[in-house]
mmCIF file of C-alpha atoms and ligand atoms in Angstrom:
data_model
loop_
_atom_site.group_PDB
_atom_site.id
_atom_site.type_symbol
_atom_site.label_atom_id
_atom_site.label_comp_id
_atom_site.label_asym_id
_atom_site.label_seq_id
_atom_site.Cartn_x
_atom_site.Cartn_y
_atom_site.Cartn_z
ATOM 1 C CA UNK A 2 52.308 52.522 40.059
ATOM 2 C CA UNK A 3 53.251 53.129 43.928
ATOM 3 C CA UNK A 4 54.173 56.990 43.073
ATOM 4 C CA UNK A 5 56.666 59.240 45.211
ATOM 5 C CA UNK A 6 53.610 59.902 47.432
ATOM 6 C CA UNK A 7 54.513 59.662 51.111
ATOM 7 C CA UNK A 8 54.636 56.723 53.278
ATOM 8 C CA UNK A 9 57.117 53.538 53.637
ATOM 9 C CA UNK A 10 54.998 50.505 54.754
ATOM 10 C CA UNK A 11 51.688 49.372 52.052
ATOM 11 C CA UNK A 12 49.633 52.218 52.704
ATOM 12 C CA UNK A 13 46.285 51.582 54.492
ATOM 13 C CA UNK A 14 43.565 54.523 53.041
ATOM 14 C CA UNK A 15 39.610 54.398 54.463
ATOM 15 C CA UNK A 16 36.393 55.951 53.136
ATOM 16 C CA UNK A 17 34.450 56.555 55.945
ATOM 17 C CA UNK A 18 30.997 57.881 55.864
ATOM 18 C CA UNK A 19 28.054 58.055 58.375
ATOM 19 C CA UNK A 20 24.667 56.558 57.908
ATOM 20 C CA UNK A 21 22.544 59.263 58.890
ATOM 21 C CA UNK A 22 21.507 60.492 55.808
ATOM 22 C CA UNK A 23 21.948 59.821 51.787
ATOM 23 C CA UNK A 24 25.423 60.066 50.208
ATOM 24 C CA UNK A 25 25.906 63.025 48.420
ATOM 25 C CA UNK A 26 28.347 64.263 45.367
ATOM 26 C CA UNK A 27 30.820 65.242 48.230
ATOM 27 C CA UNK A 28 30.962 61.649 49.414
ATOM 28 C CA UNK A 29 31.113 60.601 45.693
ATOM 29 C CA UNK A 30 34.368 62.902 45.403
ATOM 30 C CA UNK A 31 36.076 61.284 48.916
ATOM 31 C CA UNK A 32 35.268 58.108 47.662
ATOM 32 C CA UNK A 33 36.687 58.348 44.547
ATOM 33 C CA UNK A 34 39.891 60.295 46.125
ATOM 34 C CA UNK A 35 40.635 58.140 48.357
ATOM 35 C CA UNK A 36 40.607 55.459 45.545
ATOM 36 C CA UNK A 37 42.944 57.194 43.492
ATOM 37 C CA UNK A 38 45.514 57.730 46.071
ATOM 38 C CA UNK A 39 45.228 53.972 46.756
ATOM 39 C CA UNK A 40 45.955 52.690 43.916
ATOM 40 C CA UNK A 41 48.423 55.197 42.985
ATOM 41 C CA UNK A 42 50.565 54.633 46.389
ATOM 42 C CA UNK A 43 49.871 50.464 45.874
ATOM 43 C CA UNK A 44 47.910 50.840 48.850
ATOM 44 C CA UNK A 45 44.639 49.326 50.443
ATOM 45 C CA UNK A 46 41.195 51.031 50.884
ATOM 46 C CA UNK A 47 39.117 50.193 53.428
ATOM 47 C CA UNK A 48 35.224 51.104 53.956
ATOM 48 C CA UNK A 49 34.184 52.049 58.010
ATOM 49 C CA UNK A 50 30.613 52.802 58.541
ATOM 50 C CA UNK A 51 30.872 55.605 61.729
ATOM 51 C CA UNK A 52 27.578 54.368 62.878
ATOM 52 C CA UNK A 53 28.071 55.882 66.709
ATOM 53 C CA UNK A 54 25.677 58.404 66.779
ATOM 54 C CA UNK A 55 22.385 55.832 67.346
ATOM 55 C CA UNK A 56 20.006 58.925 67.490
ATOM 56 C CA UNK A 57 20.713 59.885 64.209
ATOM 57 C CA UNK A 58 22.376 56.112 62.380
ATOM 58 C CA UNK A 59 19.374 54.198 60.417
ATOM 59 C CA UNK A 60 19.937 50.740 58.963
ATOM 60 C CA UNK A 61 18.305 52.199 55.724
ATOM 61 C CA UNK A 62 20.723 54.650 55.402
ATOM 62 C CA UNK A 63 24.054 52.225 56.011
ATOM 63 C CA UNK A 64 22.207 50.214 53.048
ATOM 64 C CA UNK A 65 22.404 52.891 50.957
ATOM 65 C CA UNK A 66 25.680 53.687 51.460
ATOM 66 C CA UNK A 67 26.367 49.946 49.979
ATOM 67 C CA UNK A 68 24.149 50.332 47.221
ATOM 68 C CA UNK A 69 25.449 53.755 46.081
ATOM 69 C CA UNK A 70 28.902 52.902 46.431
ATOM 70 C CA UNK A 71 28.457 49.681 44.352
ATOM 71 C CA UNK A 72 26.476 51.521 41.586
ATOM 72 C CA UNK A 73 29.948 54.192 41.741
ATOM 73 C CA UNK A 74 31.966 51.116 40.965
ATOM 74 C CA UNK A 75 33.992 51.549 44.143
ATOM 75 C CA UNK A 76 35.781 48.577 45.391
ATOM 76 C CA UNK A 77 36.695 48.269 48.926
ATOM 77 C CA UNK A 78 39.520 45.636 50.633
ATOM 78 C CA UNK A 79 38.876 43.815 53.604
ATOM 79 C CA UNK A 80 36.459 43.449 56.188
ATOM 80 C CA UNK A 81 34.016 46.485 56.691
ATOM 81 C CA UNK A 82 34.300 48.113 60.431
ATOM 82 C CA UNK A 83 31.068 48.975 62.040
ATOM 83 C CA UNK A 84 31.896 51.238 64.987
ATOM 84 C CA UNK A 85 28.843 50.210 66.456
ATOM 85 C CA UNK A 86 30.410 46.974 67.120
ATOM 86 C CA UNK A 87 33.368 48.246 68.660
ATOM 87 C CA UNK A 88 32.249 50.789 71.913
ATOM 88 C CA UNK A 89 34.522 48.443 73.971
ATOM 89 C CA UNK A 90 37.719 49.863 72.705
ATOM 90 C CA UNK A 91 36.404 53.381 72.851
ATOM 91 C CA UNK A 92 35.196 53.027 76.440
ATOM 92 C CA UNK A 93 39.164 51.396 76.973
ATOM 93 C CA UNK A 94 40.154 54.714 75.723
ATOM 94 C CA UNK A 95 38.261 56.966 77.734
ATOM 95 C CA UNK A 96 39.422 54.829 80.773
ATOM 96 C CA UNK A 97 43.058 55.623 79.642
ATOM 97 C CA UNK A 98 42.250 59.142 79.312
ATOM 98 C CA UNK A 99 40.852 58.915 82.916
ATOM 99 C CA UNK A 100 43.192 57.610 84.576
ATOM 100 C CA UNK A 101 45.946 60.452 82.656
ATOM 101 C CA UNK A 102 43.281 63.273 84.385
ATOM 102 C CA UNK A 103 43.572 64.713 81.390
ATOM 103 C CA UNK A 104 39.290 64.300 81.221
ATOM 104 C CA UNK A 105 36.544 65.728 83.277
ATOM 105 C CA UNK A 106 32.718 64.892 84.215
ATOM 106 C CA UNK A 107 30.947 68.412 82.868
ATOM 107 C CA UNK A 108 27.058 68.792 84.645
ATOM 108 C CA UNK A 109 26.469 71.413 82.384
ATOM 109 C CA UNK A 110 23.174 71.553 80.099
ATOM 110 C CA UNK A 111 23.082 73.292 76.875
ATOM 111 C CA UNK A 112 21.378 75.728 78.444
ATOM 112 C CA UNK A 113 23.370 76.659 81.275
ATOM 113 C CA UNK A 114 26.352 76.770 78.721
ATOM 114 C CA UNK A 115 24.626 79.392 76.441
ATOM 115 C CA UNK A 116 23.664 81.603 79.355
ATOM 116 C CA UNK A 117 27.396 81.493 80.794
ATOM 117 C CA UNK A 118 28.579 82.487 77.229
ATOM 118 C CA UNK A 119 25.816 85.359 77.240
ATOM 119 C CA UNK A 120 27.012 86.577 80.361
ATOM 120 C CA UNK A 121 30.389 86.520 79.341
ATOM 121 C CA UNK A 122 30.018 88.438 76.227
ATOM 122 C CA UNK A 123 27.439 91.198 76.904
ATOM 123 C CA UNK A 124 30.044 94.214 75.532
ATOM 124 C CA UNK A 125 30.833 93.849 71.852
ATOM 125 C CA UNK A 126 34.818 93.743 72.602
ATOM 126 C CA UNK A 127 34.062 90.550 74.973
ATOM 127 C CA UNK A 128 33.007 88.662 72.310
ATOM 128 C CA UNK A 129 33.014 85.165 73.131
ATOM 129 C CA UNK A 130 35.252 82.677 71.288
ATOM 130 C CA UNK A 131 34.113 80.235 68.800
ATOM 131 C CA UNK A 132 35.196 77.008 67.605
ATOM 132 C CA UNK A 133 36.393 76.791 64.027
ATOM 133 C CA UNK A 134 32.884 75.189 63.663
ATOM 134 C CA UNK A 135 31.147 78.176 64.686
ATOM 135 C CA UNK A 136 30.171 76.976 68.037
ATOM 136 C CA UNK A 137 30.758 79.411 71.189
ATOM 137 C CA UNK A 138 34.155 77.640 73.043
ATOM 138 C CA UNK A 139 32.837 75.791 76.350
ATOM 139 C CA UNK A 140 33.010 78.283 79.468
ATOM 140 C CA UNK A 141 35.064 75.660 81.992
ATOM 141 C CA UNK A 142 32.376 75.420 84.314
ATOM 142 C CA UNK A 143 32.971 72.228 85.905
ATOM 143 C CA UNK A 144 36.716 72.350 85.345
ATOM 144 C CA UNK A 145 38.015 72.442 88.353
ATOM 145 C CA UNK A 146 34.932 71.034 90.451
ATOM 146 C CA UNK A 147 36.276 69.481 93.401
ATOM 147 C CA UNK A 148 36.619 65.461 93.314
ATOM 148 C CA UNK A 149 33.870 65.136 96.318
ATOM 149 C CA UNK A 150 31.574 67.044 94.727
ATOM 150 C CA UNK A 151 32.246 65.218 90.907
ATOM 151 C CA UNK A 152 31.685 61.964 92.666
ATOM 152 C CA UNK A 153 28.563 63.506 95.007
ATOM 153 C CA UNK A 154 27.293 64.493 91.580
ATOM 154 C CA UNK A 155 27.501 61.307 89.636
ATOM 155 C CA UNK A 156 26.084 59.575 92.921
ATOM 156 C CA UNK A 157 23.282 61.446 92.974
ATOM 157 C CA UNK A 158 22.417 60.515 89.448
ATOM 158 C CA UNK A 159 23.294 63.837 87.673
ATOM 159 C CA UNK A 160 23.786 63.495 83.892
ATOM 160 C CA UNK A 161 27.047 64.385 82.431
ATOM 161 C CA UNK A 162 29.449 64.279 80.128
ATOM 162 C CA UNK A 163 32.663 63.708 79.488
ATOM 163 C CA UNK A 164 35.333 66.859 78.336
ATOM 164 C CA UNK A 165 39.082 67.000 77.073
ATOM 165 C CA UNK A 166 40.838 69.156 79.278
ATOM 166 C CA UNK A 167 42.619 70.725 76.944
ATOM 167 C CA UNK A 168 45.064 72.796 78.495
ATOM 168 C CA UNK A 169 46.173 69.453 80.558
ATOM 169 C CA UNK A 170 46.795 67.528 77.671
ATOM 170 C CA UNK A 171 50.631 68.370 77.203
ATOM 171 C CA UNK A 172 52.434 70.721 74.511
ATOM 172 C CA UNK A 173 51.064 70.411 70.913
ATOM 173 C CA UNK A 174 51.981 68.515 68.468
ATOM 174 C CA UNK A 175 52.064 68.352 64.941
ATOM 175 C CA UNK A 176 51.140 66.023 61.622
ATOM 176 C CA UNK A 177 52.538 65.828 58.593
ATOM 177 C CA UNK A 178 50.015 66.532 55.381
ATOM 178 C CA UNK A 179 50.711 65.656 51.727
ATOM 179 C CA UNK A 180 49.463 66.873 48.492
ATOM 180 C CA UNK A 181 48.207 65.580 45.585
ATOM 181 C CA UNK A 182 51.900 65.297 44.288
ATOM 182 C CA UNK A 183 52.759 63.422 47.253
ATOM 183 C CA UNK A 184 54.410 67.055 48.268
ATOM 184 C CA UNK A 185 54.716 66.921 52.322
ATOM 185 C CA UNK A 186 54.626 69.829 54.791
ATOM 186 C CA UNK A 187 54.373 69.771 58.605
ATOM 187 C CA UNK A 188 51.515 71.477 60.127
ATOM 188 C CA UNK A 189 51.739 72.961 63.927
ATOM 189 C CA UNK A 190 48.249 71.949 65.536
ATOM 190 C CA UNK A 191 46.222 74.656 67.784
ATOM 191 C CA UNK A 192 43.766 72.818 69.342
ATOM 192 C CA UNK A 193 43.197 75.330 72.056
ATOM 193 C CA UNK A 194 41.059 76.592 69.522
ATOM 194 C CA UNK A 195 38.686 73.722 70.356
ATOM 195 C CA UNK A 196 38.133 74.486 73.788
ATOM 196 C CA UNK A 197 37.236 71.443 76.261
ATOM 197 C CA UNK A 198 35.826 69.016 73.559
ATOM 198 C CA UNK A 199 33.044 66.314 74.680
ATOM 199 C CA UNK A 200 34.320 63.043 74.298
ATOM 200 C CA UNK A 201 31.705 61.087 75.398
ATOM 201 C CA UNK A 202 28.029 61.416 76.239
ATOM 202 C CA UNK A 203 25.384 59.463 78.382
ATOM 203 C CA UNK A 204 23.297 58.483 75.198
ATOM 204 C CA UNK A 205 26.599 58.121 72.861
ATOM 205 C CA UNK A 206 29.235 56.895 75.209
ATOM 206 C CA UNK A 207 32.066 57.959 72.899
ATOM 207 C CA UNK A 208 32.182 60.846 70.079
ATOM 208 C CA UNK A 209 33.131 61.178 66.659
ATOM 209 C CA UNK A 210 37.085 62.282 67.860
ATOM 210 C CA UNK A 211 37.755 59.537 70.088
ATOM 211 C CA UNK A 212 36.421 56.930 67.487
ATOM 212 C CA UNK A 213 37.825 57.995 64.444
ATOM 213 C CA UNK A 214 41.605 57.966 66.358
ATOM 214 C CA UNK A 215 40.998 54.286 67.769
ATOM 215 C CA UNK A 216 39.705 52.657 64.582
ATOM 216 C CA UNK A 217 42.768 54.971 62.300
ATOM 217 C CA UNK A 218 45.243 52.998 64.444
ATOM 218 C CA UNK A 219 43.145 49.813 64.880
ATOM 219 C CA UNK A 220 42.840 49.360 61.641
ATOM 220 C CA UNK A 221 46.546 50.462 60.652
ATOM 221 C CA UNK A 222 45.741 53.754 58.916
ATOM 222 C CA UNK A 223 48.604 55.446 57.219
ATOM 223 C CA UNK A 224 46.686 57.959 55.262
ATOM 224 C CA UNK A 225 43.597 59.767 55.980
ATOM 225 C CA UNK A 226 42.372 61.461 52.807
ATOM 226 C CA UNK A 227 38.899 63.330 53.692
ATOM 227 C CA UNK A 228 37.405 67.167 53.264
ATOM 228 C CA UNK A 229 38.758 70.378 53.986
ATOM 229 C CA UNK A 230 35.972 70.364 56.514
ATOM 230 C CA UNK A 231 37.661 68.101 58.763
ATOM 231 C CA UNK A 232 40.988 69.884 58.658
ATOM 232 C CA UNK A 233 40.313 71.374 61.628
ATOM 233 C CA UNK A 234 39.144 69.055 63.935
ATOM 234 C CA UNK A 235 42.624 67.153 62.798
ATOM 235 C CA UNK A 236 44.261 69.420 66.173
ATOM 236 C CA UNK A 237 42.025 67.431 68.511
ATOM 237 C CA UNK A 238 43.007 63.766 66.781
ATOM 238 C CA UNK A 239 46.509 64.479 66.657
ATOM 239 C CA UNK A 240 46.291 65.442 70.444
ATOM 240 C CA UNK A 241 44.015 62.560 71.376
ATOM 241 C CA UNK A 242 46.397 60.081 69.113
ATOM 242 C CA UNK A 243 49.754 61.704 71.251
ATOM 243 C CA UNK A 244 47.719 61.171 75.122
ATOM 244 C CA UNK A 245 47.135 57.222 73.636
ATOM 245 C CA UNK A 246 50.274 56.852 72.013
ATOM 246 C CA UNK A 247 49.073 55.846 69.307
ATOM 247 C CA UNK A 248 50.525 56.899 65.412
ATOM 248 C CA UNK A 249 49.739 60.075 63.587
ATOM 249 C CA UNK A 250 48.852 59.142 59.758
ATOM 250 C CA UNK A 251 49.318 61.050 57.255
ATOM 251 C CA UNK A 252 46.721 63.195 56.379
ATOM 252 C CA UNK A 253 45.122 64.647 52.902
ATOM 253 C CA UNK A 254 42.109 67.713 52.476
ATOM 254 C CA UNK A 255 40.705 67.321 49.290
ATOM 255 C CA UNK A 256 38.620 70.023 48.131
ATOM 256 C CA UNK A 257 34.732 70.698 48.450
ATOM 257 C CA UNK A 258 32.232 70.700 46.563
ATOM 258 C CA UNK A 259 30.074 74.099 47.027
ATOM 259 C CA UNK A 260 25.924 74.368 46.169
ATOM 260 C CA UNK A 261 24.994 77.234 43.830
ATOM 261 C CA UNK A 262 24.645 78.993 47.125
ATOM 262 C CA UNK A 263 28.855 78.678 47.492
ATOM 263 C CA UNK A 264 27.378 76.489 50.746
ATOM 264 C CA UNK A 265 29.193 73.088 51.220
ATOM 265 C CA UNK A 266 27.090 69.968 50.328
ATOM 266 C CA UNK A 267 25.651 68.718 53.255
ATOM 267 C CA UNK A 268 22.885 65.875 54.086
ATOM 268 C CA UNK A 269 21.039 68.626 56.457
ATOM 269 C CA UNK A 270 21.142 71.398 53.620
ATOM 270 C CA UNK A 271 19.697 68.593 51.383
ATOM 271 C CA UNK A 272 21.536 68.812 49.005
ATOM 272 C CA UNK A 273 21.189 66.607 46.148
ATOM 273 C CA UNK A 274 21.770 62.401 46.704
ATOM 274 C CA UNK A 275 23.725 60.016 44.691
ATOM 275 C CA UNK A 276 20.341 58.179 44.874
ATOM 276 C CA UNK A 277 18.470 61.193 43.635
ATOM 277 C CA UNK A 278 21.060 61.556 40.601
ATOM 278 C CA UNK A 279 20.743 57.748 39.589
ATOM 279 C CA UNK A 280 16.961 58.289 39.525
ATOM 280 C CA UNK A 281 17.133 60.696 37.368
ATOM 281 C CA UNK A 282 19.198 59.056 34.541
ATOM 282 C CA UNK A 283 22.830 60.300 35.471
ATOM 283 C CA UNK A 284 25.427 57.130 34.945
ATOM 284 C CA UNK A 285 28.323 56.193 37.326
ATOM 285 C CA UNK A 286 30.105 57.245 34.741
ATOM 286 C CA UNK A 287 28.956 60.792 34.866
ATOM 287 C CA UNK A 288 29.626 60.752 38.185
ATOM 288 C CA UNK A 289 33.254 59.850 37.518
ATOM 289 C CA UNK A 290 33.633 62.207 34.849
ATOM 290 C CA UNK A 291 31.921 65.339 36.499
ATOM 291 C CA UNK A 292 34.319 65.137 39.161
ATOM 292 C CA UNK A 293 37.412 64.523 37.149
ATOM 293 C CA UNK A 294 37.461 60.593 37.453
ATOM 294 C CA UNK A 295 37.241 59.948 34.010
HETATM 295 N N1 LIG B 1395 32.226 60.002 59.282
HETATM 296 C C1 LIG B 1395 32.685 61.279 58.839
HETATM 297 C C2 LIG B 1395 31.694 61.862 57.866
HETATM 298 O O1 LIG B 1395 30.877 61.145 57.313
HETATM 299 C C3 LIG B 1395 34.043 61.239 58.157
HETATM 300 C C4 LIG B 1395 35.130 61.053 59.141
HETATM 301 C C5 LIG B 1395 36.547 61.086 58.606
HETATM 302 O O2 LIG B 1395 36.781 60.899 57.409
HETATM 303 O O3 LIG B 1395 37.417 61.272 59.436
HETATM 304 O O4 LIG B 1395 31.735 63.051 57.636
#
């Protein structure tokens, strides 16, 4: 059926997980989601592998991604996207972003950065802000650094990274998200929220924002379905998709999955793999069924 969910054009839909650990029931449920919307809108699904982050991606892991998603049953259209293969259109990116001057070179080490904070919130009412991940809001150290001394800096070898100067990067925009009745509402971003986000790094020369935006509209995205845990970070793509003029999808939060703990399922809290579950006896089809797949 293509239902009265949003969207004109075929929709384009992608699962796309990270090899840096085992898939857990959470993946199962995106997976599965993003099927469902699929082939209720008549719409493709396509499978990314965001294999950027090479201190933490493992060949092993990207294989189990293929094998667990095969034992699901899942079914994928088109060519897989490894972002490994594609820096060159991040680094384009970032040179776009450059030359708009709406990024900056930041010297700072983790340390410095927690010591600024800690000097700027020593009285309980000065409480430094956080980002909706929990992570104190960067201090704008090297913000303004004057352009002889940025280029003095890199010269000299200094390592850096690369920040979103947020309050340069125009007025904020919005997306539109959609329900699971295909029920649409507009939602006004905040990304200030963010602070100066890193876009790029000297061992990862591009970041999990910037990628995620080029391959949506590389690959012709029209409708991101993914966790409640990336609503968020959504401000920062729509902003970064508005600086590259690129198009805002559509976007879906589907619900998470807690631990007994009420603790979202996470590969670092190790929680419990689709591997582990298979071991132990459990069918695709329980899989299906448990999270109301049947
Ligand atoms: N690669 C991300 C993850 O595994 C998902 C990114 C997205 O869906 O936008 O959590």
């Amino acid at each position: 059926m293509t239902s009265s969910l949003p969207g004109g054009e075929r929709p384009v839909l992608r699962f796309a997980p990270s090899p840096n650990g085992l898939l857990h029931l959470g993946h199962a449920l995106c997976a599965l989601t993003n099927r469902s919307f699929a082939d209720r809108m008549g719409g493709r699904l396509l499978l990314r592998i965001e294999d950027i982050d090479i201190t933490r991606c493992r060949p092993e892991f990207e294989q189990a991604i293929h094998d667990d998603l095969a034992w699901l049953g899942m079914r994928f259209d088109g060519a897989v996207r490894r972002q490994s293969e594609h820096v060159e259109s991040y680094a384009a990116a970032l040179c776009r972003l450059r030359g708009q001057d709406v990024v900056y070179p930041c010297f700072c080490s983790r340390q410095q950065i927690r010591r600024a904070v800690a000097a700027g919130s020593t009285a309980p009412e000065r409480a430094w802000p956080h980002d909706p991940d929990g992570a104190p809001l960067y201090p704008g150290t090297c913000r303004s650094l004057a352009s002889d001394t940025v280029r003095a800096r890199i010269a000299a070898g200094e390592p850096h990274v690369l920040r979103l100067a947020m309050d340069r990067a125009g007025p904020e925009p919005a997306y539109v998200a959609f329900d699971d009745a295909g029920a649409t509402r507009r939602v006004a971003v905040a990304p200030g929220r963010w602070g100066d986000v890193v876009l790029a790094r000297r061992e990862i020369p591009t970041s999990y924002h910037l990628s995620v935006v080029i391959d949506d509209a590389l690959q012709g995205v029209t409708h991101v379905v993914r966790g409640r845990d990336l609503e968020a970070a959504t401000d920062i793509h729509v902003v970064l998709q508005r600086l590259l003029g690129l198009p805002t999808p559509l976007y879906h939060f589907h619900r998470l999955l807690l631990d007994e703990g009420g603790e979202k399922l996470a590969k670092s809290r190790g929680s419990r793999t689709l591997a582990d579950l298979r071991a132990g006896g459990v069918t695709a089809g329980d899989i299906r069924a448990l999270l109301g797949f049947a």
